[in-house]
Amino acid sequence: MPPPPQTTAGGSTFDKMKMGAIMGSCVGLTIGFIFGSFSVMRAGPGPRGLVATLSQYMLSSAATFGFFMSIGSVIRTESQYAYALPPNATNNKIAQPLMMAWKRSEERRRAEQL
């Protein structure tokens, strides 16, 4: 069976947010199950019962992790122009002063190290 085709497109920002929320919710369910089980074993199920107590731990943890992972995945989403200079940055009149300033600062740093 051949491998699936490789694509560079990662989907829209909303798709990445949904994927972050799903991944965070799955992690939150697992962590909620672990901590909820430990809490039930340590202190007992309480007046609401075992299932209600455990589900409360799991759902609150899933909601928290899902929310923060969705925000984190949107923040982490990089556009093609966000952090990289264009391929012809050395010929670009706007980027050339920045490149020269960076080279001068590197030369100063190397001179200070000697």
CSV table of C-alpha atoms in Angstrom, one decimal:
chain,number,residue,atom,x,y,z
A,1,MET,CA,0.0,0.0,0.0
A,2,PRO,CA,1.6,3.3,-1.0
A,3,PRO,CA,1.9,6.1,1.6
A,4,PRO,CA,-0.6,8.9,1.5
A,5,PRO,CA,0.4,12.0,-0.5
A,6,GLN,CA,2.3,14.6,1.4
A,7,THR,CA,0.8,18.1,1.5
A,8,THR,CA,2.2,21.3,2.9
A,9,ALA,CA,-1.2,22.9,3.5
A,10,GLY,CA,-2.2,22.6,7.2
A,11,GLY,CA,-5.8,23.8,6.9
A,12,SER,CA,-7.4,26.9,8.0
A,13,THR,CA,-6.9,28.6,11.4
A,14,PHE,CA,-10.3,27.3,12.5
A,15,ASP,CA,-9.3,23.8,11.6
A,16,LYS,CA,-6.2,24.1,13.7
A,17,MET,CA,-8.2,25.5,16.5
A,18,LYS,CA,-10.7,22.5,16.3
A,19,MET,CA,-7.8,20.0,16.3
A,20,GLY,CA,-6.2,21.7,19.3
A,21,ALA,CA,-9.5,21.6,21.2
A,22,ILE,CA,-10.0,17.9,20.4
A,23,MET,CA,-6.4,17.0,21.4
A,24,GLY,CA,-6.7,19.0,24.6
A,25,SER,CA,-10.1,17.5,25.4
A,26,CYS,CA,-8.7,14.0,25.0
A,27,VAL,CA,-5.7,14.8,27.3
A,28,GLY,CA,-8.1,16.5,29.8
A,29,LEU,CA,-10.4,13.4,29.9
A,30,THR,CA,-7.4,11.2,30.6
A,31,ILE,CA,-6.0,13.5,33.3
A,32,GLY,CA,-9.4,14.0,34.8
A,33,PHE,CA,-9.9,10.2,35.0
A,34,ILE,CA,-6.5,9.8,36.7
A,35,PHE,CA,-7.0,12.6,39.3
A,36,GLY,CA,-10.7,11.8,39.7
A,37,SER,CA,-10.0,8.2,40.4
A,38,PHE,CA,-7.3,9.1,42.9
A,39,SER,CA,-9.6,11.5,44.6
A,40,VAL,CA,-12.4,9.0,44.8
A,41,MET,CA,-10.1,6.3,46.2
A,42,ARG,CA,-8.6,8.8,48.7
A,43,ALA,CA,-11.8,10.6,50.0
A,44,GLY,CA,-14.7,8.5,48.8
A,45,PRO,CA,-17.2,9.2,46.1
A,46,GLY,CA,-19.2,11.8,48.1
A,47,PRO,CA,-22.9,12.3,48.3
A,48,ARG,CA,-23.4,12.4,44.5
A,49,GLY,CA,-21.9,9.0,43.8
A,50,LEU,CA,-18.9,7.5,42.0
A,51,VAL,CA,-20.0,8.2,38.4
A,52,ALA,CA,-21.1,11.8,39.0
A,53,THR,CA,-17.9,12.7,40.9
A,54,LEU,CA,-15.6,11.1,38.4
A,55,SER,CA,-17.5,12.6,35.4
A,56,GLN,CA,-17.3,16.0,37.0
A,57,TYR,CA,-13.5,15.7,37.3
A,58,MET,CA,-13.2,14.4,33.7
A,59,LEU,CA,-15.4,17.0,32.1
A,60,SER,CA,-14.0,20.0,33.9
A,61,SER,CA,-10.4,18.9,33.1
A,62,ALA,CA,-11.4,18.2,29.4
A,63,ALA,CA,-13.0,21.7,29.1
A,64,THR,CA,-9.9,23.4,30.6
A,65,PHE,CA,-7.3,21.5,28.6
A,66,GLY,CA,-9.4,21.8,25.4
A,67,PHE,CA,-9.8,25.6,25.8
A,68,PHE,CA,-6.1,26.3,26.4
A,69,MET,CA,-4.9,23.9,23.7
A,70,SER,CA,-7.2,25.5,21.1
A,71,ILE,CA,-5.8,28.9,22.0
A,72,GLY,CA,-2.3,27.6,22.0
A,73,SER,CA,-2.7,26.0,18.5
A,74,VAL,CA,-4.1,29.3,17.1
A,75,ILE,CA,-1.2,31.2,18.6
A,76,ARG,CA,1.2,28.7,17.2
A,77,THR,CA,-0.3,28.9,13.7
A,78,GLU,CA,2.3,30.7,11.6
A,79,SER,CA,1.5,32.4,8.4
A,80,GLN,CA,3.9,32.1,5.5
A,81,TYR,CA,5.0,35.7,6.1
A,82,ALA,CA,5.1,35.8,9.9
A,83,TYR,CA,8.7,35.0,10.8
A,84,ALA,CA,10.6,34.3,7.6
A,85,LEU,CA,12.2,36.7,5.2
A,86,PRO,CA,11.3,36.2,1.6
A,87,PRO,CA,13.6,34.1,-0.5
A,88,ASN,CA,15.2,37.2,-2.2
A,89,ALA,CA,15.7,39.1,1.1
A,90,THR,CA,19.3,40.0,0.2
A,91,ASN,CA,18.0,41.9,-2.9
A,92,ASN,CA,15.0,43.4,-1.1
A,93,LYS,CA,15.4,47.1,-0.5
A,94,ILE,CA,13.4,46.9,2.7
A,95,ALA,CA,15.1,43.9,4.2
A,96,GLN,CA,18.7,44.9,3.2
A,97,PRO,CA,19.2,47.4,6.1
A,98,LEU,CA,18.0,44.8,8.6
A,99,MET,CA,20.4,42.2,7.2
A,100,MET,CA,23.3,44.7,7.4
A,101,ALA,CA,22.4,45.7,11.0
A,102,TRP,CA,22.3,42.0,11.9
A,103,LYS,CA,25.7,41.4,10.3
A,104,ARG,CA,27.2,44.3,12.2
A,105,SER,CA,25.8,43.1,15.5
A,106,GLU,CA,27.2,39.6,14.8
A,107,GLU,CA,30.6,41.1,14.0
A,108,ARG,CA,30.5,43.1,17.3
A,109,ARG,CA,29.5,40.1,19.3
A,110,ARG,CA,32.4,38.0,17.8
A,111,ALA,CA,34.9,40.8,18.5
A,112,GLU,CA,33.8,41.1,22.1
A,113,GLN,CA,34.2,37.3,22.6
A,114,LEU,CA,37.9,37.5,21.5
